[in-house]
XYZ file of C-alpha atoms in Angstrom:
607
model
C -51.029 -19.990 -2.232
C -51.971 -17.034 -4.139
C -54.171 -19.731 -6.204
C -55.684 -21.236 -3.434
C -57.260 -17.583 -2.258
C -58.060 -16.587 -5.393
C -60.544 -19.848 -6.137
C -61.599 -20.298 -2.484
C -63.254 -16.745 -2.788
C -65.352 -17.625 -5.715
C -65.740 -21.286 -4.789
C -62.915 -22.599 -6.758
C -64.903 -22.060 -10.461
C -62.482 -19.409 -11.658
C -59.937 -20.625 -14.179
C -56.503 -20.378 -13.043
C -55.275 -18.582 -16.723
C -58.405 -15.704 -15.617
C -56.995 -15.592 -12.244
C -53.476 -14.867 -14.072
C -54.927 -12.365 -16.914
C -56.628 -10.360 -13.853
C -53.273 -10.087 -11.475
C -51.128 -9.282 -14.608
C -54.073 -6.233 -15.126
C -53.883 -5.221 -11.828
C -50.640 -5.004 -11.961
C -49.896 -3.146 -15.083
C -52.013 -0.600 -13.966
C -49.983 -0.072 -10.719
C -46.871 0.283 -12.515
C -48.364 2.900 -15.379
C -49.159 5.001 -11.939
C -45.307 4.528 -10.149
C -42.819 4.081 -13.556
C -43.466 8.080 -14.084
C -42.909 8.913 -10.615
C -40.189 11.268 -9.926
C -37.089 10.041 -8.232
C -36.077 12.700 -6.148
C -39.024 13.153 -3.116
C -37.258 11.412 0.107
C -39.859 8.721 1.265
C -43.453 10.248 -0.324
C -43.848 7.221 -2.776
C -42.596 4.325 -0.551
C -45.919 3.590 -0.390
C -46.708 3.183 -3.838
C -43.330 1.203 -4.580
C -44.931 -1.467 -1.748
C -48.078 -1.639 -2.797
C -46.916 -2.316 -7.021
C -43.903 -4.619 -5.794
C -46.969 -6.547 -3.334
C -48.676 -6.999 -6.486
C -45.890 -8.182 -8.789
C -44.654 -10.449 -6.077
C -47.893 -11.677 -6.230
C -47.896 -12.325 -9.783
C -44.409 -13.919 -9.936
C -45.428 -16.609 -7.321
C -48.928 -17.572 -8.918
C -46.929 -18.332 -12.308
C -44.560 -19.964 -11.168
C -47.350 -22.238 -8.536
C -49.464 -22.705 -11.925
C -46.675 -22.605 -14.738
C -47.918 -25.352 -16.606
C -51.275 -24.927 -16.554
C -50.458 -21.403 -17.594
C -48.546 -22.510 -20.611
C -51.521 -24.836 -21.621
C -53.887 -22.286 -21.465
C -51.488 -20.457 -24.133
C -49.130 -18.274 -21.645
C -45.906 -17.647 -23.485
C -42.250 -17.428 -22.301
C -41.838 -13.715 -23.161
C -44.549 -13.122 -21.246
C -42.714 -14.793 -17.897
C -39.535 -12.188 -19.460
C -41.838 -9.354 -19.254
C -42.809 -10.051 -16.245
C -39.554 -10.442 -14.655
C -38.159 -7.151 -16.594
C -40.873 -5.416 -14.736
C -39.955 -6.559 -11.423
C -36.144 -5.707 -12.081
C -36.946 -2.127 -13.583
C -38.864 -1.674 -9.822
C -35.893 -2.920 -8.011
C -34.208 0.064 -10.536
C -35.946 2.948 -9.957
C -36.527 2.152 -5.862
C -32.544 2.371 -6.266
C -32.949 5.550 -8.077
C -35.048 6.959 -5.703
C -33.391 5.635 -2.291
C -29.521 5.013 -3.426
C -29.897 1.427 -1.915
C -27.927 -0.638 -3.164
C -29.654 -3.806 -2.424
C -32.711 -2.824 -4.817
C -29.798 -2.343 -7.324
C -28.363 -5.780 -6.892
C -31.761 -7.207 -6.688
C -32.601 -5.299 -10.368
C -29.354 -7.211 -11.469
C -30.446 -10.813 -10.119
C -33.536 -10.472 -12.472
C -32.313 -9.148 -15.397
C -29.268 -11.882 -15.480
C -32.488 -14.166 -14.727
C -33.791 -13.334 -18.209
C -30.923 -13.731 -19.942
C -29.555 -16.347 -19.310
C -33.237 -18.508 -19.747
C -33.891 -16.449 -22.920
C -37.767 -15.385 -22.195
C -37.443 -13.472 -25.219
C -36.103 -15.032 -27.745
C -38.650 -17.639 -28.945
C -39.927 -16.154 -32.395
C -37.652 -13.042 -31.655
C -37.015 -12.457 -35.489
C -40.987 -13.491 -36.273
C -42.150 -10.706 -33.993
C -41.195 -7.070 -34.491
C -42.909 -6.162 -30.641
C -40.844 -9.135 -29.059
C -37.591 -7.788 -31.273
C -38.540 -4.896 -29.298
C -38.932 -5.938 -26.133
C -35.563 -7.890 -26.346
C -33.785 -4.765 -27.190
C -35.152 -2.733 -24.717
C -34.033 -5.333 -22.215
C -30.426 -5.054 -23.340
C -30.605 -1.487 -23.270
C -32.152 -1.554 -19.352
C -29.669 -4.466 -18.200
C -26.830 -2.470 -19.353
C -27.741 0.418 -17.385
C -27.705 -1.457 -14.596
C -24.412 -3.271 -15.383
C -22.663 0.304 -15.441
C -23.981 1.546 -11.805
C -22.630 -1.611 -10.887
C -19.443 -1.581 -11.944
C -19.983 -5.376 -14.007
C -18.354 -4.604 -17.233
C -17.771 -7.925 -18.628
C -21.328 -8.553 -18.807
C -21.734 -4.890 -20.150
C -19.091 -5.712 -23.253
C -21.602 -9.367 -23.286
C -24.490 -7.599 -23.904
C -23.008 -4.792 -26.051
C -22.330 -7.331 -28.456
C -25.677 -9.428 -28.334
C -27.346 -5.920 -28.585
C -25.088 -5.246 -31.583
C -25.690 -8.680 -33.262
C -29.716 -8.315 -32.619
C -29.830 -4.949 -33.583
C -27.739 -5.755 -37.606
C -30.371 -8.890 -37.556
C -33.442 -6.918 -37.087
C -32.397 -4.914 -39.711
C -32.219 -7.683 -42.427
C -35.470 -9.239 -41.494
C -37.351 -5.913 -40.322
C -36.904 -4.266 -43.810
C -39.723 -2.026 -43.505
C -39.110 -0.757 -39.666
C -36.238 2.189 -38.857
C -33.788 1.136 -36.609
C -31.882 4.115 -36.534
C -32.737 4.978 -32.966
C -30.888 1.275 -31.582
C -28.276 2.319 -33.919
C -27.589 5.426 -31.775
C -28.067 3.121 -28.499
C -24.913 0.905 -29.763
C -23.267 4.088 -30.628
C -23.683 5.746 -27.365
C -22.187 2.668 -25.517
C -19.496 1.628 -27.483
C -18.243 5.454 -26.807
C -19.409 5.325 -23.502
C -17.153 2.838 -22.861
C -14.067 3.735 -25.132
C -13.946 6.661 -22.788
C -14.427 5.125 -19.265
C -11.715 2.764 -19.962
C -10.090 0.096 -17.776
C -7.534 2.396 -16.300
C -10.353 4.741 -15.367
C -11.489 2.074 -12.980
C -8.151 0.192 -11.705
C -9.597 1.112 -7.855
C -13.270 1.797 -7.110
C -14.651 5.328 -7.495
C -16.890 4.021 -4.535
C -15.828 4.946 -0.910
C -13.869 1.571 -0.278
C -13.319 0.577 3.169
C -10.295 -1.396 1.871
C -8.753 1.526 0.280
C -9.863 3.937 1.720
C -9.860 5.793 5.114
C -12.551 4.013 7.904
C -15.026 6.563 9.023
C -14.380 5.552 12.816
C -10.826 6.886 12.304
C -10.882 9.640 10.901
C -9.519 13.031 12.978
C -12.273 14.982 14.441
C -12.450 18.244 14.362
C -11.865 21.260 17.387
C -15.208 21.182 19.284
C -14.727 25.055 19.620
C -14.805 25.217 15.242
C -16.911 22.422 14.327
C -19.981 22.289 16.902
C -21.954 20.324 14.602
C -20.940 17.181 12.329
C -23.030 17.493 9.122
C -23.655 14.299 6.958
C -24.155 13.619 3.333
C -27.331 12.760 3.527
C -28.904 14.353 -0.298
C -27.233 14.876 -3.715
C -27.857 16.726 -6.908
C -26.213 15.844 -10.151
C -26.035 17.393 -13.311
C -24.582 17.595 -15.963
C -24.982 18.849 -19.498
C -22.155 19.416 -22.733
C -22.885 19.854 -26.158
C -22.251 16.184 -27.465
C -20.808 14.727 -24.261
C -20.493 11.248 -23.821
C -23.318 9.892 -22.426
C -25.565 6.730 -21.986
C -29.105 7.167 -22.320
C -29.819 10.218 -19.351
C -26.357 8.769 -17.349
C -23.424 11.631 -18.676
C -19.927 10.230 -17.664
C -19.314 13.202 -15.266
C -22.787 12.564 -13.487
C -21.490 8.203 -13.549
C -18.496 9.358 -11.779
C -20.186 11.730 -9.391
C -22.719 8.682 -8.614
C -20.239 6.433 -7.963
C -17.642 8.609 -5.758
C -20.935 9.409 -3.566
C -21.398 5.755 -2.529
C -20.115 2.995 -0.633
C -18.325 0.061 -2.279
C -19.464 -3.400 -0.913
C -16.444 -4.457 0.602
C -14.597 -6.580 -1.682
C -16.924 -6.649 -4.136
C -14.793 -4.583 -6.638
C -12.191 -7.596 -6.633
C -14.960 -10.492 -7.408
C -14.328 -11.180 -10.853
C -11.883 -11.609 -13.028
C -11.325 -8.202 -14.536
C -7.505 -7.283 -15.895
C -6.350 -4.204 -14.900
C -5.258 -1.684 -17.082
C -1.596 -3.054 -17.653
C -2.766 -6.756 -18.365
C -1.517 -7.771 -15.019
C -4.769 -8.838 -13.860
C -3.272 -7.056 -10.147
C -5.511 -4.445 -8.625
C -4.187 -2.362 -5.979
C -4.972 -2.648 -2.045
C -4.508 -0.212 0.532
C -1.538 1.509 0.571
C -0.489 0.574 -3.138
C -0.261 -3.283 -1.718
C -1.947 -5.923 -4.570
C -5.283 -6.107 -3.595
C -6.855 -9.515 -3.545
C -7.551 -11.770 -6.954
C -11.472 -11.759 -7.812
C -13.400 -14.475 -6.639
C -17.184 -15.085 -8.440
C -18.587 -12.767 -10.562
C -22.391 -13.547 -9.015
C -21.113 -13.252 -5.521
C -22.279 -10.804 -2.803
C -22.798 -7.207 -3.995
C -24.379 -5.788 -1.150
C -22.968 -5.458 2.142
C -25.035 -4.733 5.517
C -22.166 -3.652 7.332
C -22.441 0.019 5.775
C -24.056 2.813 6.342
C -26.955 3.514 3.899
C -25.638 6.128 0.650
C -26.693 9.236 0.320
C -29.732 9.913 -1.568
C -28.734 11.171 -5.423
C -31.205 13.411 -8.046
C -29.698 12.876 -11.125
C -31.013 15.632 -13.690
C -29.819 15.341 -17.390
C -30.936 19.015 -19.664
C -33.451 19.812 -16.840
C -35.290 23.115 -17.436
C -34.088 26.054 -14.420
C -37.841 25.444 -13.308
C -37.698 22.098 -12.698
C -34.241 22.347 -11.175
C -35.196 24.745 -8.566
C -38.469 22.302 -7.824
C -36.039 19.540 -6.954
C -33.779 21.655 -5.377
C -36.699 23.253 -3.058
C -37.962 19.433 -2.274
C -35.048 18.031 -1.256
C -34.028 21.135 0.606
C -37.213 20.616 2.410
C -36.512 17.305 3.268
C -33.067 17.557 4.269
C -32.682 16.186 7.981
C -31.422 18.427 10.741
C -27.518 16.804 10.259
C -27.832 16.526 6.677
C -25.930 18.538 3.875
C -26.651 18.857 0.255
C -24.264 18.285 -2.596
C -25.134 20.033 -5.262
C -22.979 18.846 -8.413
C -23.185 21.122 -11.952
C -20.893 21.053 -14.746
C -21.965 22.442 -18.149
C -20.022 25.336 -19.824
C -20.720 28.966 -19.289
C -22.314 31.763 -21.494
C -20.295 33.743 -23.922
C -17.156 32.155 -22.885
C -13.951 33.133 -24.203
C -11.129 31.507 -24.857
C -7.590 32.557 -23.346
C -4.343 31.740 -24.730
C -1.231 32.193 -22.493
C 1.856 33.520 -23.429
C 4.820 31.270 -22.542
C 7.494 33.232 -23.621
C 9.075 34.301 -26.923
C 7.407 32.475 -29.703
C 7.291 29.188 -27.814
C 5.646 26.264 -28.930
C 5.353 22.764 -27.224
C 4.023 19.697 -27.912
C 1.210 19.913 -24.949
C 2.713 16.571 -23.520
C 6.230 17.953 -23.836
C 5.269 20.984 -21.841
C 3.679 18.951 -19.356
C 6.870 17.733 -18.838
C 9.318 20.483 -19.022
C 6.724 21.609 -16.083
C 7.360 19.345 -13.761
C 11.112 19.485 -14.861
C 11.338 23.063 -14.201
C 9.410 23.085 -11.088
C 10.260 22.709 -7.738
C 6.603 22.725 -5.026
C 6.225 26.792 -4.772
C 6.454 28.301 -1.781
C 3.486 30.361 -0.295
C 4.993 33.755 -1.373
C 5.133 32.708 -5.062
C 2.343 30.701 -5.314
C -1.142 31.977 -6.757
C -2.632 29.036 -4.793
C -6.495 29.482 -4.025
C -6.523 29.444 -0.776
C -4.899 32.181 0.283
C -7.540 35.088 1.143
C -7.594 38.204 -0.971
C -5.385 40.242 1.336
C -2.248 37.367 1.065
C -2.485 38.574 -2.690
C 0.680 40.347 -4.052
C -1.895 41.631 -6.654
C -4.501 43.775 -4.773
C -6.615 43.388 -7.841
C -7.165 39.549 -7.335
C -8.788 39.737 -4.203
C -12.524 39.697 -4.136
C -14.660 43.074 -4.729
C -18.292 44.140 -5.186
C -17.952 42.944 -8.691
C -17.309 39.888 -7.842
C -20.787 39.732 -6.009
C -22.480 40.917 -8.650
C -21.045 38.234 -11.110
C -23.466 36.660 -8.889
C -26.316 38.016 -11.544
C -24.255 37.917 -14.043
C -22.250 34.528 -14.603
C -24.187 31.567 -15.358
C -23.940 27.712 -16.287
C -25.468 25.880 -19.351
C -27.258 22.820 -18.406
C -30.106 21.983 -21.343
C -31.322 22.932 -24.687
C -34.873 23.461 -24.226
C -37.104 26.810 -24.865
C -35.407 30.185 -24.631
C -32.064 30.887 -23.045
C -33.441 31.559 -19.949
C -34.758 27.795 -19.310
C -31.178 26.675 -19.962
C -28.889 28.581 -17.398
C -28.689 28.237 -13.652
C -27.190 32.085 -12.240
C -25.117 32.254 -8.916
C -28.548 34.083 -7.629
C -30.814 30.641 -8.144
C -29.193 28.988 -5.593
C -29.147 31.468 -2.457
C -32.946 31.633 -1.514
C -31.652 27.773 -0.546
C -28.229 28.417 1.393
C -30.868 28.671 4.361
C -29.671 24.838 4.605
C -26.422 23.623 4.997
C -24.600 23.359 0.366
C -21.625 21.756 -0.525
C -21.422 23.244 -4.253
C -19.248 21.633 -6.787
C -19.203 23.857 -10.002
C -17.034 22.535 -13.006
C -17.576 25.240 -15.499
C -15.609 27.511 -17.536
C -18.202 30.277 -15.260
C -17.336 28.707 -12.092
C -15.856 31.928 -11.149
C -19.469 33.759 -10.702
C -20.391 31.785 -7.981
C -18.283 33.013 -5.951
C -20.546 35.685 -5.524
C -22.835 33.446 -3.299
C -20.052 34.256 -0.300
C -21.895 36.559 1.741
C -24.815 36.599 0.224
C -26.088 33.216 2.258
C -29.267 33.205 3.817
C -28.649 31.656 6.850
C -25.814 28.712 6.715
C -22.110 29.234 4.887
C -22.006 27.576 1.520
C -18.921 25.291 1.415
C -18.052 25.931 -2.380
C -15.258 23.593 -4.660
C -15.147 25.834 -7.783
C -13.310 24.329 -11.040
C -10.924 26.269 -12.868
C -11.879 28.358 -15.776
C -9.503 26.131 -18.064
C -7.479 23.147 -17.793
C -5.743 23.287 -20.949
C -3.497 26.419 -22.071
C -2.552 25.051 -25.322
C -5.695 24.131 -26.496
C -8.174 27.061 -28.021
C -11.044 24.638 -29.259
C -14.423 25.290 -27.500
C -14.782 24.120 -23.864
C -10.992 23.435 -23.188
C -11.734 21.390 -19.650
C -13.037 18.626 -21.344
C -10.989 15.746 -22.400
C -11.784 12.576 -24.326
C -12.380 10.523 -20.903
C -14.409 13.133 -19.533
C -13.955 16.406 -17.332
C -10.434 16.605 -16.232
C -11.672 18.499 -12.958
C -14.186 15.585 -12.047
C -11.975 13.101 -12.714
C -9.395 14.693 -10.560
C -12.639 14.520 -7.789
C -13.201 10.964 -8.456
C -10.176 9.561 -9.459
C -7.339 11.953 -8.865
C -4.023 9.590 -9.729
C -5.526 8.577 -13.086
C -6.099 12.043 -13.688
C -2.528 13.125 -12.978
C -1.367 10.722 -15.723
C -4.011 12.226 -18.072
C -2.761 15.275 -18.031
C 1.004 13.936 -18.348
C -0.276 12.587 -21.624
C 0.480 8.586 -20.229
C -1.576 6.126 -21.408
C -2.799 2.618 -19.866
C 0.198 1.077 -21.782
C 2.983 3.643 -20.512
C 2.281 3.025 -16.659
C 3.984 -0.003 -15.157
C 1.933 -1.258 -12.431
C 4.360 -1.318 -9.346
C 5.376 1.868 -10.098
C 1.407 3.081 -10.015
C 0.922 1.212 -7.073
C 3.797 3.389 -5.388
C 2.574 6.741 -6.588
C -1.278 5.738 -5.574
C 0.124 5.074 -1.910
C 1.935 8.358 -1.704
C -0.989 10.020 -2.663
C -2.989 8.337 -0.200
C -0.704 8.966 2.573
C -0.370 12.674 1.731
C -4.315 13.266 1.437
C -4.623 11.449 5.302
C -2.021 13.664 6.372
C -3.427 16.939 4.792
C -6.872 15.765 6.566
C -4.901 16.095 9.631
C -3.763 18.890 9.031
C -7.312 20.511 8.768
C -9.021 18.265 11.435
C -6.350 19.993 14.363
C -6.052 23.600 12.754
C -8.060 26.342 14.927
C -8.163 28.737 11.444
C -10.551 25.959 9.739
C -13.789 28.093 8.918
C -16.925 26.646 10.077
C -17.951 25.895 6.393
C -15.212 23.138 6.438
C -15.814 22.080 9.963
C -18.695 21.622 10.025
C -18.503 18.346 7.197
C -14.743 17.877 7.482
C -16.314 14.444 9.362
C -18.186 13.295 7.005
C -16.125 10.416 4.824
C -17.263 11.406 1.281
C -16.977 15.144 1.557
C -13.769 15.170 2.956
C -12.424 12.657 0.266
C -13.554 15.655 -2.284
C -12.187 18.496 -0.627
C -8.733 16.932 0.125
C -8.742 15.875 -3.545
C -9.436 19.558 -4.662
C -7.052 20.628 -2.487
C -4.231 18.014 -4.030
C -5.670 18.783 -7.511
C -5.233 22.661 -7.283
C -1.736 22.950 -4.989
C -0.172 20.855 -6.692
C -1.101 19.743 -9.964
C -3.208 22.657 -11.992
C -0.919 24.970 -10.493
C 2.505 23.548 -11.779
C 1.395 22.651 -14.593
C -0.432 25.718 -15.913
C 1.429 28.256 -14.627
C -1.383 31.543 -14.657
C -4.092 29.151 -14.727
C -5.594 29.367 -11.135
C -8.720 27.867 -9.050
C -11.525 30.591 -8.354
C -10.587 31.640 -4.394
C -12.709 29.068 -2.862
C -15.690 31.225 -0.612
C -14.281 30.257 2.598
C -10.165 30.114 3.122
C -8.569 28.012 3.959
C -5.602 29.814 5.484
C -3.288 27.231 7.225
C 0.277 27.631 6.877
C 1.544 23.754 7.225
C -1.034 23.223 4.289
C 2.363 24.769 2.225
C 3.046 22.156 -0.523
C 6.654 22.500 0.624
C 5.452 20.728 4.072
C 3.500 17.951 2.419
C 5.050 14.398 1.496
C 3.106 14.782 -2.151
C 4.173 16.537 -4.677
C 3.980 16.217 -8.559
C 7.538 16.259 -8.960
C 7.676 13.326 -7.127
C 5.287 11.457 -8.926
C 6.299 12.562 -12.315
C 9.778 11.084 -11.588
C 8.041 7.819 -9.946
C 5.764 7.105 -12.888
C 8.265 8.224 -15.503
C-alpha cells in the first residue's frame, strides 16, 4: 500500500528501490532526533515516539510489499536486520520511558526476529561494520533478555557473542576489540552473581505469589485519608567496581524488577531448573508452582494495572539528578508518590569492628550460627529495634537531637565519578526543596544515617524514609562491608528477602533442599500478611505509612524492611542497628515475640 501512494503521487515513474532509499532517510533522521531523548519526562515525547515508529512501520511494510524487487535492485539482508534492530531498540526505549511492558515484549519479538533469520551474518567476517553491527545486536538483545527475566536465551547469546567476538579477533587483526572483551566480561559476572537461586520466585509483584491488591487491609479512614500510589521511580545506583551490565547495576535490576508487575504465569513458561536441579518452582504459599509451558508464549498481560514509571540514573552528576528529580516531581499526579532509590557508599566512611567478647574469633558462617543458636526473638525491652521512638531508648543518647538534623548538611552519598567532589554526592539537604510532594526514600548506604535529618525539615508532605544499616557485616573490615558478591545484602533483603536470609547464613544453592525452602518461603509469607495487618488496623500508624500502606509495591518493601531489621540484622549482628526510621512505628503487637516468623525458626527449618 505504502507503494501504491508513493508512485500514484508522481504518476507511478518513481523506482520502487528510490521510494525505499527516501523512507529509510526519512526515517533515520527521525530516530537521530528521539534515540537521545531522555527517558524520564512523563508523556512530553509521546509524540515524537509516534511520529518515528509511523515512519518505521512504514518502512517495514514497503520492504516487505517490494522485497524482491528490493533485493534486485541490490538491497541486502543486513540491511532488513538493521532495520528491524531499529524498530526493536524503539519498542526499548518507549519501555524505558513508560515502564510498559508490552513495548518491552514487542522489543523482544524483533530482536528474536533477527536472530533467528540471521540478517547479519552474510559476509559477517568480510565486513568489519557488519561484525559490528552483529555485536552490537547481541549486546542490545541481551539487555532486553535480562529486564525480561529470559535467561536461557541470555546464556544463548552470551556464548554466540563470545564465539563472534574470539573470531573477529583472528580475522580483524588490525582492529581493537578490547572494548567487546569488557562487554563479555561484564555479563559473564553479571550473571555469576544474579544466579539461579537469586531468581527461584519473581522479583516482580506476582499475583500468584503474592498478595492481590483487592485484598489487601485498608487502612483507618481517621489515619490514612488519602491512598497514595506508586505512580514514579528513581533508581540509582553507583559502587566502585560493582557488578554491572552496560548502565543496568544489579541493585538498580533488582529495584526495576521488584517495582513491576509479573505477567501472570509468565515466570513459569519455560523450562528453567531451579536452583536445586529440581526443575520445581514454588507457588503460593510454598505449594510447587506450575511446570513452564513455551518459552515464546504470552509475556504481557492486560489484566494489570500499568507499572510505575522508573528513571534509572547510572554516575549521574548532582545537577542532573536534581533536574530529573524536579521533572518528575512536577509531573507527579495528585495520588502519586515517588520512590526515590540510592545506594552508593558514603564519604569518609569508617570502618567499625565489634567486640564479641574476650579474644573471640569465628568463622563469619559459624557465628551466624551460634546467633541464631543463642538467640531466642528479643523482647521489646532488650531489643535496639528501630522502631521504637527516641524516648523508648534505655540510652538517652540514641534518640534523635539537633545533630542529627544537621547531619542533614553534613552526611552524604557517592553516586558518580565525574568533575570535583561536589558533582558526585547527593546531601540529606538536596532532597527537601522536593518533600513538597509525597517521597518514599530508600537509602542503602554506609551514610544512610544523615538522612534522617530530612524528619522535620519537610516542606510540606512527611517523607516515608527505609534507611539501610550502616554495616551488614561485623567481621568483615574491607571497604564497603554491605556489599556481598550477589549484590547489596540490604536490597536483596528488599527484593528477595528469603534468599537473602540464606546469604547471610552462608548456604549456598546446593545446601538448601527444596521442600524445606518451600516451607520457610510460606512462613515468611504468612508472617509479612499478618504484620500488614497488623499496621492496616493500628490507630498509632503515622500518616507517612498510611497514607501508601495501600499501595501493593510499597507495602511489600516496608513489611520486608520491617522482617529484615526485627528479625534478621538484629539477631544476627548484635550492636549493629537500622537508622530510627523518620516516622515510628510504635505498635506493640509488632513485638517479634507476637509474630509467627522468626529466624530461629527458619534457621532450624532450612538447617
Amino acid at each position: 500500500m505504502a507503494s501504491n501512494n508513493n508512485n500514484s503521487s508522481s504518476g507511478g515513474n518513481i523506482p520502487v528501490s528510490e521510494v525505499y532509499w527516501s523512507l529509510v532517510d526519512k526515517a533515520d533522521k527521525k530516530f537521530s532526533k528521539i534515540r537521545d531523548l531522555p527517558f524520564y519526562q512523563r508523556n512530553r515525547y509521546d509524540t515524537y515516539f509516534y511520529k518515528v515508529f509511523k515512519v518505521y512501520t512504514q518502512l517495514w511494510k514497503f520492504q516487505q510489499e517490494n522485497r524482491q524487487k528490493l533485493v534486485e535492485a541490490g538491497l541486502k539482508r543486513w540491511e532488513i536486520g538493521e532495520i528491524a534492530s531499529r524498530i526493536a531498540q524503539l519498542y526499548f526505549g518507549q519501555y524505558m520511558r513508560t515502564s510498559d511492558a508490552g513495548y518491552l515484549s514487542e522489543s523482544y519479538v524483533f530482536y528474536e526476529a533477527i536472530l533467528s533469520r540471521e540478517y547479519f551474518k552474510e559476509g559477517l567476517l568480510q565486513d568489519l561494520n557488519l561484525a559490528n553491527k552483529q555485536l552490537r545486536f547481541f549486546a542490545r538483545f541481551m539487555m532486553v533478555c535480562l529486564v525480561l527475566n529470559r535467561r536461557e536465551m541470555v546464556h544463548q547469546l552470551v556464548s554466540q557473542l563470545k564465539m563472534l567476538v574470539d573470531e573477529c579477533k583472528r580475522t580483524f587483526q588490525e582492529a581493537d576489540f578490547k572494548e567487546w572483551k569488557l562487554v563479555v566480561q561484564e555479563i559473564v559476572r553479571f550473571l555469576k552473581a544474579d544466579t539461579a537461586f537469586m531468581n527461584t520466585r519473581p522479583l516482580r509483584y506476582s499475583l500468584v505469589l503474592d498478595p492481590s491488591p483487592d485484598c489487601l487491609p485498608q487502612v483507618s479512614i481517621s489515619i490514612g485519608k488519602r491512598n497514595l500510589r506508586l505512580r514514579d521511580a528513581i533508581l540509582s545506583s553507583y559502587h566502585h567496581n560493582e557488578v554491572k551490565f552496560s548502565e543496568l547495576t544489579l541493585d538498580t535490576f533488582r529495584m526495576l524488577q521488584c517495582l513491576e508487575w509479573e505477567p501472570s504465569g509468565s515466570f513459569y513458561q519455560s523450562g528453567g531448573a531451579s536452583f536445586s536441579g529440581m526443575g520445581t518452582k514454588i507457588g503460593q504459599n510454598g505449594s510447587p508452582g506450575p511446570s513452564r509451558i513455551n518459552y515464546s508464549h504470552d509475556i504481557t498481560d492486560p489484566t494489570l494495572p500499568p507499572n510505575p514509571r522508573k528513571a534509572i540514573l547510572y554516575r549521574p552528576s548532582i545537577t542532573h539528578f536534581i533536574a530529573v528529580l524536579a521533572t518528575i516531581c512536577e509531573e507527579l499526579p495528585p495520588d502519586g508518590v515517588l520512590l526515590i532509590y540510592l545506594s552508593g557508599s558514603g564519604r569518609g566512611r569508617q570502618t567499625i569492628v565489634p567486640s564479641y567478647g574476650a579474644g573471640t574469633s569465628l568463622d563469619t558462617t559459624e557465628n551466624i550460627v551460634r546467633g541464631f543458636q543463642s538467640h531466642n526473638i528479643l523482647s521489646e525491652a532488650n531489643s535496639t529495634s528501630p522502631f521504637r521512638s527516641p524516648s523508648d531508648s534505655p540510652n538517652p543518647s540514641s534518640g534523635q537531637s539537633k545533630e542529627d538534623c544537621i547531619s542533614c548538611h553534613s552526611g552524604c552519598l557517592h553516586i558518580g565519578s565525574r568533575g570535583n567532589g561536589g558533582l558526585n554526592f547527593i546531601y540529606p539537604c538536596d532532597l527537601i526543596p522536593f518533600t513538597r510532594r509525597p517521597l518514599f526514600l530508600v537509602i542503602d548506604s554506609d551514610s544512610s544515617e544523615a538522612f534522617k535529618g530530612i524528619n522535620g525539615a519537610e516542606k510540606g508532605e512527611p517523607a516515608a524514609m527505609l534507611l539501610s544499616p550502616s554495616s551488614l557485616s561485623p567481621l568483615v573490615t574491607t571497604v564497603d562491608t554491605s556489599r556481598h558478591p550477589t549484590g547489596s545484602l540490604f536490597t536483596i533483603f528488599l527484593t528477595a528477602p528469603l534468599q537473602a536470609f540464606c546469604l547471610l547464613l552462608g548456604f549456598s544453592s546446593s545446601d538448601v533442599e527444596m521442600d524445606l525452602y518451600s516451607k520457610a518461603e510460606k512462613l515468611l509469607s504468612s508472617s509479612l500478611n499478618d504484620w500488614g495487618l497488623t499496621l492496616a488496623t493500628s490507630d498509632a500508624l503515622d500518616l507517612a505509612w498510611a497514607q501508601i500502606l495501600s499501595d501493593p509495591f510499597l507495602r511489600r518493601i516496608l513489611l520486608r524492611y520491617l522482617s529484615s531489621s526485627h528479625t534478621f540484622f538484629f539477631l544476627i549482628f548484635k550492636g549493629f542497628k537500622f537508622p530510627d526510621m523518620h516516622k515510628k512505628i510504635k505498635i506493640k503487637s509488632m513485638n517479634p515475640e507476637n509474630l509467627d516468623w522468626n529466624s530461629s525458626t527458619a534457621f532450624k527449618i532450612l538447617s
